[in-house]
PDB file of N, CA and C in Angstrom:
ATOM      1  N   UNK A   1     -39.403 -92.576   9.117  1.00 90.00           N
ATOM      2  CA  UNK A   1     -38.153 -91.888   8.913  1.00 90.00           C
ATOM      3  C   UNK A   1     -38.383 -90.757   7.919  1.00 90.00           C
ATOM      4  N   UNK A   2     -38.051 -89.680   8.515  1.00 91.00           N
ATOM      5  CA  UNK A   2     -37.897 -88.474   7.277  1.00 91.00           C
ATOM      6  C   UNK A   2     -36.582 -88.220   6.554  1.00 91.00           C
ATOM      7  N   UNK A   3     -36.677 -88.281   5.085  1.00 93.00           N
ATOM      8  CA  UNK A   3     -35.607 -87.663   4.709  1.00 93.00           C
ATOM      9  C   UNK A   3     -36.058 -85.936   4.104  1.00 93.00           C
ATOM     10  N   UNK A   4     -34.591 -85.441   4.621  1.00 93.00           N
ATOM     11  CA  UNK A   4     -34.636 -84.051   4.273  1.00 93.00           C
ATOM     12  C   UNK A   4     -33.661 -83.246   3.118  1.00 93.00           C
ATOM     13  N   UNK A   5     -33.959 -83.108   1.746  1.00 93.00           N
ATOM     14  CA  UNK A   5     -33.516 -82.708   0.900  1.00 93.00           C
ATOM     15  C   UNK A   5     -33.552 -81.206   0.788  1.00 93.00           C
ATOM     16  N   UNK A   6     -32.018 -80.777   0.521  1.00 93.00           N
ATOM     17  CA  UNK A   6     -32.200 -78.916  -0.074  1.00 93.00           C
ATOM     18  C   UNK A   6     -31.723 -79.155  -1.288  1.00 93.00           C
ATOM     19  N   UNK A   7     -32.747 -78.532  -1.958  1.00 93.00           N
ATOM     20  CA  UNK A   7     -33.182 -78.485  -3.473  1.00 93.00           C
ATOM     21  C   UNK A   7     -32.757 -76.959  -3.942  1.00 93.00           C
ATOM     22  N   UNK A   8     -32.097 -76.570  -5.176  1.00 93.00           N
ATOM     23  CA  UNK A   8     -31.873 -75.332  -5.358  1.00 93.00           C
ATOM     24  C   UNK A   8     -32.353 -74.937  -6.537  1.00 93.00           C
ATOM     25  N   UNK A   9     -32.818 -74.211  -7.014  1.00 89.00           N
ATOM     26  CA  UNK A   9     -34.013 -73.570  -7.869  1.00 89.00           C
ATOM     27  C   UNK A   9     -32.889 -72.825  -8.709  1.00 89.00           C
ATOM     28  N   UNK A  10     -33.115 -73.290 -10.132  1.00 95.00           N
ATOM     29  CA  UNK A  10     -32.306 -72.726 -10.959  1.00 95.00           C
ATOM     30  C   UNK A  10     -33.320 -72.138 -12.057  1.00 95.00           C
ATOM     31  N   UNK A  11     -34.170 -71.093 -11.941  1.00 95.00           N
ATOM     32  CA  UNK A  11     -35.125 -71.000 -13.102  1.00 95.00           C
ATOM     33  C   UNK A  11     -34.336 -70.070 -13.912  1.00 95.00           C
ATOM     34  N   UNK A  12     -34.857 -70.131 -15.451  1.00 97.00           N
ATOM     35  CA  UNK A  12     -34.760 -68.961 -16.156  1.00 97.00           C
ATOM     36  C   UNK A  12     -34.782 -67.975 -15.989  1.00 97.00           C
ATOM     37  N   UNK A  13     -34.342 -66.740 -16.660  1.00 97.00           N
ATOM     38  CA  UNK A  13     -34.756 -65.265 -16.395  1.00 97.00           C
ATOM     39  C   UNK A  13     -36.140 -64.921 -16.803  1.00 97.00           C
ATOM     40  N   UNK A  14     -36.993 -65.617 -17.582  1.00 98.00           N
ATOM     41  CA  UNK A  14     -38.461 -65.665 -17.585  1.00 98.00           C
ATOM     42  C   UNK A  14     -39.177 -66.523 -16.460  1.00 98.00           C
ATOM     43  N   UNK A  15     -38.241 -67.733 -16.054  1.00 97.00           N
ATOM     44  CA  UNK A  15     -39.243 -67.984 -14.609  1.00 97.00           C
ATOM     45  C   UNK A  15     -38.946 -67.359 -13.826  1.00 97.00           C
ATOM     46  N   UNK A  16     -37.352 -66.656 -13.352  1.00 96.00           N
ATOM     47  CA  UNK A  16     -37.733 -65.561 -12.240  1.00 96.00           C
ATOM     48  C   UNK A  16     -38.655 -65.086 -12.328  1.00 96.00           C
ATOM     49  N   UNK A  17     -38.385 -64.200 -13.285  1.00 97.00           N
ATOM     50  CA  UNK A  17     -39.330 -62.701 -13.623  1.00 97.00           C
ATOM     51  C   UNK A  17     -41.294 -63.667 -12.961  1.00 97.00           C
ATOM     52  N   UNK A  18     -41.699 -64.490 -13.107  1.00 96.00           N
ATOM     53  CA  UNK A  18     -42.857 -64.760 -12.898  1.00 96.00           C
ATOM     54  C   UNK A  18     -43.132 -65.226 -11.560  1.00 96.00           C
ATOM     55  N   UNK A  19     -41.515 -65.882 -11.356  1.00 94.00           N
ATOM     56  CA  UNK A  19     -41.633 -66.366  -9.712  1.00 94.00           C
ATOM     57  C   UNK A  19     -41.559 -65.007  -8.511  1.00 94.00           C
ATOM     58  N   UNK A  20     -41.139 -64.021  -8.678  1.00 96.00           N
ATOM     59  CA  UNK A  20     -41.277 -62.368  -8.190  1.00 96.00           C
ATOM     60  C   UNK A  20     -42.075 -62.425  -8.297  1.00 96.00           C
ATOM     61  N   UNK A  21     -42.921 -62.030  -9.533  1.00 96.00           N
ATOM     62  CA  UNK A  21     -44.383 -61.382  -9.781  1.00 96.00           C
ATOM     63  C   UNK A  21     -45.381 -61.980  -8.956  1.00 96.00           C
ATOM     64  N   UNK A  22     -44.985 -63.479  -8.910  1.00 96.00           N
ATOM     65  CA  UNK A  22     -46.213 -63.917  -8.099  1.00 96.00           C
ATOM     66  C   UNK A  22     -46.055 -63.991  -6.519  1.00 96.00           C
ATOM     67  N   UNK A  23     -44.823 -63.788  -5.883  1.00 95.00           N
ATOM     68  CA  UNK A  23     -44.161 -63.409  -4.373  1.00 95.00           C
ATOM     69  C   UNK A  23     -44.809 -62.281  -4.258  1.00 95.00           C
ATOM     70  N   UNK A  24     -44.927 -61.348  -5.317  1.00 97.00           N
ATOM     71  CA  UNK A  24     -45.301 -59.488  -5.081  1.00 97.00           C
ATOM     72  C   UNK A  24     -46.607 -60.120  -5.016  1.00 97.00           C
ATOM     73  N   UNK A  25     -47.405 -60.174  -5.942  1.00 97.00           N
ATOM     74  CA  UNK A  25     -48.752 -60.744  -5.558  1.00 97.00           C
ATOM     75  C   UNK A  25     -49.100 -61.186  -4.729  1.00 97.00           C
ATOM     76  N   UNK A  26     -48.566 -62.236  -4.210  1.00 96.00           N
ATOM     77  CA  UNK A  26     -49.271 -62.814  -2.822  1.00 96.00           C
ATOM     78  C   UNK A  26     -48.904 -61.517  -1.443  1.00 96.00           C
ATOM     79  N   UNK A  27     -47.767 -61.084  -0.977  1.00 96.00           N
ATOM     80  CA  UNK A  27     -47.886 -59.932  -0.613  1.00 96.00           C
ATOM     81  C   UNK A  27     -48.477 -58.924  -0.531  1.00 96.00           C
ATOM     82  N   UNK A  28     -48.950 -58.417  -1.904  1.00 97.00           N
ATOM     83  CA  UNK A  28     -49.951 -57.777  -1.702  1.00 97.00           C
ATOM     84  C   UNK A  28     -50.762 -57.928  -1.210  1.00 97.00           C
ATOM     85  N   UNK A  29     -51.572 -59.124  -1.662  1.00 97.00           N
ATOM     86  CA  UNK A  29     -52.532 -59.956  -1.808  1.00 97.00           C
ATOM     87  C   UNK A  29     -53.019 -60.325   0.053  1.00 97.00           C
ATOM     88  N   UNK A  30     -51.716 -60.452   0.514  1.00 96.00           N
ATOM     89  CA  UNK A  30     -51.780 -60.255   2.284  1.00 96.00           C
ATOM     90  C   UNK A  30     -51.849 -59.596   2.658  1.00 96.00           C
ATOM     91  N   UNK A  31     -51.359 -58.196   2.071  1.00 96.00           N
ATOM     92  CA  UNK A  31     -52.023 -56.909   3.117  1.00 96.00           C
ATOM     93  C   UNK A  31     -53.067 -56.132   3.208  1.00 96.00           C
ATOM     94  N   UNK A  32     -53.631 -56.662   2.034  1.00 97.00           N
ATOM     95  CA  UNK A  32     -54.979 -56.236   1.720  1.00 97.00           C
ATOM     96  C   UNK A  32     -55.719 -57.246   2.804  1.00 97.00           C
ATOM     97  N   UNK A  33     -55.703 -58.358   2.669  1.00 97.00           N
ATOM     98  CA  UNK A  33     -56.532 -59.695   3.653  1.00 97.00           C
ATOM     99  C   UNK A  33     -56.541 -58.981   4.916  1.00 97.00           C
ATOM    100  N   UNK A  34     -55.463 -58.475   5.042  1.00 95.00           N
ATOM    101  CA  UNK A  34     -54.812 -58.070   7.035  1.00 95.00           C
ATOM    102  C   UNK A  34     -55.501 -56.794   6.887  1.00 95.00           C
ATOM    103  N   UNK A  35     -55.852 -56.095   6.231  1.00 96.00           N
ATOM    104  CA  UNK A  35     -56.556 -54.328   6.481  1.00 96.00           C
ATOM    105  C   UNK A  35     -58.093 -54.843   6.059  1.00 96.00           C
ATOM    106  N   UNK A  36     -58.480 -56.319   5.645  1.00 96.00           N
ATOM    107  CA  UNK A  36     -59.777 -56.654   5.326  1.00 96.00           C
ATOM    108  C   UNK A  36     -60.199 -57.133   6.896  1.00 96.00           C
ATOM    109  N   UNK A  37     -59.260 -58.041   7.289  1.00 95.00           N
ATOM    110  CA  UNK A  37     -59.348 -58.713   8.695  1.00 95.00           C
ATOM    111  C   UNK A  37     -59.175 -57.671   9.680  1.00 95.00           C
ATOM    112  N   UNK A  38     -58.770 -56.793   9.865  1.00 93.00           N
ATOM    113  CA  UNK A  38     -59.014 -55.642  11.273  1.00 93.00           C
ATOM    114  C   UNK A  38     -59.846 -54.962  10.737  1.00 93.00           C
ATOM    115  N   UNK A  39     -60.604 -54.675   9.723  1.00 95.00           N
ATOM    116  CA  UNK A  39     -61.592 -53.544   9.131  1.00 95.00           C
ATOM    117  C   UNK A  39     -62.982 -54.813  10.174  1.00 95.00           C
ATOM    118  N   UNK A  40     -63.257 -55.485   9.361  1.00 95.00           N
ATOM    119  CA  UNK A  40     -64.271 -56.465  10.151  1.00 95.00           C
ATOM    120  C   UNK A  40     -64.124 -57.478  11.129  1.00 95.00           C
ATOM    121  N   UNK A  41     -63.349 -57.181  11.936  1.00 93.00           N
ATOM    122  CA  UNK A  41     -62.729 -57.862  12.997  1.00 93.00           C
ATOM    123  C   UNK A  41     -63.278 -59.392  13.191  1.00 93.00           C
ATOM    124  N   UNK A  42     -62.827 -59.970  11.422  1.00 93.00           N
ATOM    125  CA  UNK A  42     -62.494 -61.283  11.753  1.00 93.00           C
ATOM    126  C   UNK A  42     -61.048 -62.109  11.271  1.00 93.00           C
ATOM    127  N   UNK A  43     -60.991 -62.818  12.309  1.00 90.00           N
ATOM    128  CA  UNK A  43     -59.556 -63.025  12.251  1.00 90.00           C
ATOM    129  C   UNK A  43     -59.640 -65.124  12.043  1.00 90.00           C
ATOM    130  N   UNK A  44     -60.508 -65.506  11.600  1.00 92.00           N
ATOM    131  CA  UNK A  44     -60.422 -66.726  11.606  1.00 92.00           C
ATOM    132  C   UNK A  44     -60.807 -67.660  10.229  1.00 92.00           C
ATOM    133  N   UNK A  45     -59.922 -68.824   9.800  1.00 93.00           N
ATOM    134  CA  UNK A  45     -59.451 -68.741   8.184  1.00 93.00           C
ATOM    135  C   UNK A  45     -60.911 -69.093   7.292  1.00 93.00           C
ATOM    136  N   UNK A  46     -61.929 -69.829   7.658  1.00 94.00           N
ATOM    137  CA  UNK A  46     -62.982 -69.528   6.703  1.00 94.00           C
ATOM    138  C   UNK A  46     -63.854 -68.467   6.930  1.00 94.00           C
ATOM    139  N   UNK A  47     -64.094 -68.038   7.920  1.00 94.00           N
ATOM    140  CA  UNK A  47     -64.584 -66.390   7.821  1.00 94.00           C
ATOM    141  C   UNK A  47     -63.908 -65.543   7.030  1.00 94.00           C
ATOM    142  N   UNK A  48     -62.892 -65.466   7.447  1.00 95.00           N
ATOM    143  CA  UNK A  48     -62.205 -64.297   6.394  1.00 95.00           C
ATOM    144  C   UNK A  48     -61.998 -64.721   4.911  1.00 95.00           C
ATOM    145  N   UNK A  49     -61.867 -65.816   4.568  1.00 96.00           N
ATOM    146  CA  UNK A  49     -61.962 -66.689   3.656  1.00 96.00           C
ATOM    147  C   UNK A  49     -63.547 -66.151   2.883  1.00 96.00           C
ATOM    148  N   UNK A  50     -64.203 -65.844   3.639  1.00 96.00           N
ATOM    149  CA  UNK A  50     -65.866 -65.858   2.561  1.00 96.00           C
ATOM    150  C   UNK A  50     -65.763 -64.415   2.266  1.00 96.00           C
ATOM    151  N   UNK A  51     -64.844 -63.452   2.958  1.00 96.00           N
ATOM    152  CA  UNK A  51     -65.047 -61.800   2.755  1.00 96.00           C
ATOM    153  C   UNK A  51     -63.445 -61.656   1.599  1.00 96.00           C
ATOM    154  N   UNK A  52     -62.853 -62.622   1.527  1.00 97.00           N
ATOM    155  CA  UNK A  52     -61.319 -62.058   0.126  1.00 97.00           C
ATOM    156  C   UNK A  52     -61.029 -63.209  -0.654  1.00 97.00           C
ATOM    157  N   UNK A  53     -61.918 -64.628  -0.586  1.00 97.00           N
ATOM    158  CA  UNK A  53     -61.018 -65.440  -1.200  1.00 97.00           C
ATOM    159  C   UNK A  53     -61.280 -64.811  -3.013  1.00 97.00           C
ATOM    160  N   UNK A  54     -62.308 -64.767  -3.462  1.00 97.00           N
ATOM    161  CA  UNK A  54     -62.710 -64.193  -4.884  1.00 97.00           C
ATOM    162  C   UNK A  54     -61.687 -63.289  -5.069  1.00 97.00           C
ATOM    163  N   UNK A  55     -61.868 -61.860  -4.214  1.00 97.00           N
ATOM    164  CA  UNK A  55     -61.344 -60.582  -4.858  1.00 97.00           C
ATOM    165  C   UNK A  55     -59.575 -61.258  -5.088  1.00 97.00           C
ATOM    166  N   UNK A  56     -58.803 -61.874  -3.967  1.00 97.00           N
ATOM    167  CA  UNK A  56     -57.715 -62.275  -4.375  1.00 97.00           C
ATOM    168  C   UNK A  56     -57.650 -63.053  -5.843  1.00 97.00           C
ATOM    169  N   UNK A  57     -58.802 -63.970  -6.125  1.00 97.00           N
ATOM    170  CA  UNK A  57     -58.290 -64.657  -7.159  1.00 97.00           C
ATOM    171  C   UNK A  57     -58.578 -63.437  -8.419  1.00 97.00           C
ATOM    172  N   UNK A  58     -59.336 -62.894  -8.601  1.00 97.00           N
ATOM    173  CA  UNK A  58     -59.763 -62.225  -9.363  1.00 97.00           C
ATOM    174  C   UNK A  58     -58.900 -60.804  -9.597  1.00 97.00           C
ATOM    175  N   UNK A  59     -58.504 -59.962  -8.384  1.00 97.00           N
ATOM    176  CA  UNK A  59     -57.518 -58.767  -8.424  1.00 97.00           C
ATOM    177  C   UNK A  59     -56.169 -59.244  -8.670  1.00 97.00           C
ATOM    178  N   UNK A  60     -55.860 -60.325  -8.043  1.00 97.00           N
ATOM    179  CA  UNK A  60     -54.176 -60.493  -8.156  1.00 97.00           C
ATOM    180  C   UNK A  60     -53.898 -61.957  -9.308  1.00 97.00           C
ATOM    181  N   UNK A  61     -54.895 -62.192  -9.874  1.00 96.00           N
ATOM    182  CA  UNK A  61     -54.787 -63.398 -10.780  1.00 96.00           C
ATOM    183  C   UNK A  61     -54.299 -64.716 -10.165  1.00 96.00           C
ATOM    184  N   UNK A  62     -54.117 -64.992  -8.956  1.00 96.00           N
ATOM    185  CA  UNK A  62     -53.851 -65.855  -7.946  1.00 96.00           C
ATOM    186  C   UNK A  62     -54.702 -67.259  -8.161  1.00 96.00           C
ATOM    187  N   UNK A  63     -53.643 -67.890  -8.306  1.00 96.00           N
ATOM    188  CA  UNK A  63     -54.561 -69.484  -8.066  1.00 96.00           C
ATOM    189  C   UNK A  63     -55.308 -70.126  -7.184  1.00 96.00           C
ATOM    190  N   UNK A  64     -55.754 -71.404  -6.863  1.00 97.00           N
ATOM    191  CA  UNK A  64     -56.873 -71.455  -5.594  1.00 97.00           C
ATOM    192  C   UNK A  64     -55.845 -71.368  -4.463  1.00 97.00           C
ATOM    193  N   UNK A  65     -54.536 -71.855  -4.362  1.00 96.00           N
ATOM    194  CA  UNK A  65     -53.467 -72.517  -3.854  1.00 96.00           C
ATOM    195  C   UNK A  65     -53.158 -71.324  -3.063  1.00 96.00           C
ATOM    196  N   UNK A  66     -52.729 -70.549  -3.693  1.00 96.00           N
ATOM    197  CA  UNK A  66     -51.840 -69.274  -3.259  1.00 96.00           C
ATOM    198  C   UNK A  66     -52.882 -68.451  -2.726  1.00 96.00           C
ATOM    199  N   UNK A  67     -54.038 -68.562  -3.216  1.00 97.00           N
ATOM    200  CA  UNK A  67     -55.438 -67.583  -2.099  1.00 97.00           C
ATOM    201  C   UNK A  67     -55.308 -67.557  -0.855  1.00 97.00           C
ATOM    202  N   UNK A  68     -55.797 -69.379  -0.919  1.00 97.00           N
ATOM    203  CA  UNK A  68     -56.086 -69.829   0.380  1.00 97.00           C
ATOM    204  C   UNK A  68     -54.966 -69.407   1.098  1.00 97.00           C
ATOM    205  N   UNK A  69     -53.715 -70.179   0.724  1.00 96.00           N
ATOM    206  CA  UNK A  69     -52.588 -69.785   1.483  1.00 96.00           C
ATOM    207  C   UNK A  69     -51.865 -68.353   2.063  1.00 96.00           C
ATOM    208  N   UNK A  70     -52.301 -67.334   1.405  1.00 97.00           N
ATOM    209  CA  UNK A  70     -52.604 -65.480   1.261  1.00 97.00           C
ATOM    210  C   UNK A  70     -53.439 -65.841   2.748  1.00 97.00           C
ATOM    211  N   UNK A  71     -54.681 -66.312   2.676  1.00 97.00           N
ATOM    212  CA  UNK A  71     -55.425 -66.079   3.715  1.00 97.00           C
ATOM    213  C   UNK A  71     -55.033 -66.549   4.756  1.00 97.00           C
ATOM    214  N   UNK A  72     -54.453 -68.043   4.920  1.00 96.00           N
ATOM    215  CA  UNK A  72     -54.008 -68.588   6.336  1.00 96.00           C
ATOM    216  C   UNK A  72     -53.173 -68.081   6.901  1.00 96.00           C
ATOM    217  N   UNK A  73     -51.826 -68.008   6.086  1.00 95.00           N
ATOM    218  CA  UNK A  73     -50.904 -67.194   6.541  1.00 95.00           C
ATOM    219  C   UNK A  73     -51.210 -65.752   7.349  1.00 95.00           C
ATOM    220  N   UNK A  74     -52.628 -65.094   6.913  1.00 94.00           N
ATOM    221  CA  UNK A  74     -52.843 -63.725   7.459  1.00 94.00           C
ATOM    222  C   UNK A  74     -53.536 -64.116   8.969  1.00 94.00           C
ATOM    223  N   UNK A  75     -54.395 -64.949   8.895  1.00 95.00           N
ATOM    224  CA  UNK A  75     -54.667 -65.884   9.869  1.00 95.00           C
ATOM    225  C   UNK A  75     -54.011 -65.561  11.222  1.00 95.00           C
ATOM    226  N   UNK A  76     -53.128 -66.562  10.440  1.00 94.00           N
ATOM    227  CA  UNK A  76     -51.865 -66.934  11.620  1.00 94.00           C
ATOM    228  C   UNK A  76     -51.082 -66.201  11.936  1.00 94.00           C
ATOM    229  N   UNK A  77     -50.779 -64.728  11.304  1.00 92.00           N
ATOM    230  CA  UNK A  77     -50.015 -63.785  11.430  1.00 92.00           C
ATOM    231  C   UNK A  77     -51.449 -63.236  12.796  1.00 92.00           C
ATOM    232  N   UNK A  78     -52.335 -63.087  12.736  1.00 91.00           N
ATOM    233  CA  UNK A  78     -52.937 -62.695  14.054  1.00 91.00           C
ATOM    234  C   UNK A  78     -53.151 -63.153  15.175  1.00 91.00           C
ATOM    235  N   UNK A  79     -53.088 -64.600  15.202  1.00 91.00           N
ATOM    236  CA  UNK A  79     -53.027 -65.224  15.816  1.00 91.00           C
ATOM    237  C   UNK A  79     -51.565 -65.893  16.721  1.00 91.00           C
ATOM    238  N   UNK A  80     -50.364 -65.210  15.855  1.00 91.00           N
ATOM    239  CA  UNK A  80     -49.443 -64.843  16.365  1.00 91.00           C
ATOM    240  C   UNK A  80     -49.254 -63.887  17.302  1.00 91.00           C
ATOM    241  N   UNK A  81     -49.716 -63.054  16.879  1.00 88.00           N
ATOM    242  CA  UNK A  81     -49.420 -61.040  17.360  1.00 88.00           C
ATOM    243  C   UNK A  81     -50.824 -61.456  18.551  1.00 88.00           C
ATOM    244  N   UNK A  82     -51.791 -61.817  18.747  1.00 88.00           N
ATOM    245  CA  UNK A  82     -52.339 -61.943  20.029  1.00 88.00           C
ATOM    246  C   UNK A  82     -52.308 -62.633  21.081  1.00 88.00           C
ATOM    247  N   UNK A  83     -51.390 -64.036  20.426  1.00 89.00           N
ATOM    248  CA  UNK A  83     -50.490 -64.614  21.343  1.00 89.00           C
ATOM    249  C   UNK A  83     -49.453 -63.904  22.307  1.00 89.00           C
ATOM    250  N   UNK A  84     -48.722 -62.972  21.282  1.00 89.00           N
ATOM    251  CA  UNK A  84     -47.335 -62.625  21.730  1.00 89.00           C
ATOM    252  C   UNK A  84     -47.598 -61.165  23.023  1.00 89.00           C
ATOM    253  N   UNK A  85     -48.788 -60.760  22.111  1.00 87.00           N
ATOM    254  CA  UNK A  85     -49.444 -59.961  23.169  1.00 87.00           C
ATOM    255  C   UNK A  85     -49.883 -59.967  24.530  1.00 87.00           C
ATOM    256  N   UNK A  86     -50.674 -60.994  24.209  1.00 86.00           N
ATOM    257  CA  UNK A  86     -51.242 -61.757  25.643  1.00 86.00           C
ATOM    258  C   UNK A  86     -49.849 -62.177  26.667  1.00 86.00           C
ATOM    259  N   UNK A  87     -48.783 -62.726  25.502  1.00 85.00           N
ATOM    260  CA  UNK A  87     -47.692 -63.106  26.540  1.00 85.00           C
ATOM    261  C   UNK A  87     -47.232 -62.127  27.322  1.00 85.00           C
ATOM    262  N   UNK A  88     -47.054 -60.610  26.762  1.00 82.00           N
ATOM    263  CA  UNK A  88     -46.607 -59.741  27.037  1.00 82.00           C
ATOM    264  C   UNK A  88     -45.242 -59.094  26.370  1.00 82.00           C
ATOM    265  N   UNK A  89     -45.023 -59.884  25.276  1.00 75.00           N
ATOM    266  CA  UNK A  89     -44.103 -59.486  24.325  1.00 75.00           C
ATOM    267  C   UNK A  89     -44.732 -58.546  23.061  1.00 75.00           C
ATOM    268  N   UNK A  90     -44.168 -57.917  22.632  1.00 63.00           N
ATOM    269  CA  UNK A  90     -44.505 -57.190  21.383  1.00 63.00           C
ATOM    270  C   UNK A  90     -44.951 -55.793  21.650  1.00 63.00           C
ATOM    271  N   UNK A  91     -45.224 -55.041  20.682  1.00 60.00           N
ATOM    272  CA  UNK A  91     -46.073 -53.362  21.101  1.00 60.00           C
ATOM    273  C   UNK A  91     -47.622 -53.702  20.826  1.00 60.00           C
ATOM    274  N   UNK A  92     -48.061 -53.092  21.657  1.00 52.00           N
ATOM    275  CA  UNK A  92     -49.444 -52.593  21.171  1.00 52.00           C
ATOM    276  C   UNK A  92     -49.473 -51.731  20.395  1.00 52.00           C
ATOM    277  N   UNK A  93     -49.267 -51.818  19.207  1.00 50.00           N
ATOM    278  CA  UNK A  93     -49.888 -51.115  17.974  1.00 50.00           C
ATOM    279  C   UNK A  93     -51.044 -51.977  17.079  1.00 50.00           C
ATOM    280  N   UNK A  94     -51.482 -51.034  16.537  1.00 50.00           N
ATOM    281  CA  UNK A  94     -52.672 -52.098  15.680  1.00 50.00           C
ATOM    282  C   UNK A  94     -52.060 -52.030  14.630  1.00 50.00           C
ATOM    283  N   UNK A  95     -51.166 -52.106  13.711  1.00 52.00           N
ATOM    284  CA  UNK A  95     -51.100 -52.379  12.328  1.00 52.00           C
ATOM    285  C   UNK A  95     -49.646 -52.963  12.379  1.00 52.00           C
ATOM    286  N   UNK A  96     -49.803 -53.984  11.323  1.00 54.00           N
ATOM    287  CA  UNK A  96     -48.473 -54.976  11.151  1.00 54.00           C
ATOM    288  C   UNK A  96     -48.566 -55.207   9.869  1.00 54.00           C
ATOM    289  N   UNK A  97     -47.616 -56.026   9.658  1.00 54.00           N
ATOM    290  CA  UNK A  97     -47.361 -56.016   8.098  1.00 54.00           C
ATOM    291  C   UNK A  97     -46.586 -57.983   7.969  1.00 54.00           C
ATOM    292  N   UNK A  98     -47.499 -58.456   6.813  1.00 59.00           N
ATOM    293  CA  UNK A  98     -47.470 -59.832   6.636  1.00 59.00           C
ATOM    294  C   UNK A  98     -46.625 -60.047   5.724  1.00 59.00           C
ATOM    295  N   UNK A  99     -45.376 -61.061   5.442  1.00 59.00           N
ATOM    296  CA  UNK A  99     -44.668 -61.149   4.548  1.00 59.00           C
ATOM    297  C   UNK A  99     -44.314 -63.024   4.380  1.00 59.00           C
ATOM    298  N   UNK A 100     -44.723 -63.217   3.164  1.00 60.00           N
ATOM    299  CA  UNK A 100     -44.633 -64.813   3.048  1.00 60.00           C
ATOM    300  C   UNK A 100     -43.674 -64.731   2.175  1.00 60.00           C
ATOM    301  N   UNK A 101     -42.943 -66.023   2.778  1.00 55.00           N
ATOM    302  CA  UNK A 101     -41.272 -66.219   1.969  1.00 55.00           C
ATOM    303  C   UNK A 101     -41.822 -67.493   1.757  1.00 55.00           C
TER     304      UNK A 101
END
């Protein structure tokens, strides 16, 4: 049996301010992965994983958590868009843009 709780986040105006900063970060942090992943056309999570997991932790001060997760998510954002492609939905354009909520 699952139970399903909505929980509502009441932080400070100093944990906002850090909970943004680190949303902008990982964002970033994904579109860089996604212009790393079509630059060397790999699109699969420990490959691309051995070419950004460092520079993320190191450029965006990112924990191991939020790396990895930067990377899968970019992953799966391609693995979306060549799905949807193949289906015959979507444009053929090459550039998209990754956004983790």
């Amino acid at each position: 049996m699952k139970l399903v709780v909505q929980v509502r986040l009441l932080p400070t105006p100093l944990q906002a301010a850090a909970l943004e900063a680190t949303l902008r970060a990982c964002n970033e942090a994904a579109t860089w992965v996604g212009g790393v992943a079509f630059d060397k056309d790999v699109k699969s999570n420990f490959a691309l994983r051995e070419h950004t997991y460092r520079q993320i932790k190191a450029r965006w001060g990112l924990g191991a958590q939020a790396a990895q997760h930067v990377i899968k998510k970019t992953c799966d954002a391609y693995a979306t868009r060549k799905a949807n492609l193949k289906a015959g939905s979507g444009r053929n354009a090459t550039g998209f843009s990754i956004a983790l909520r």
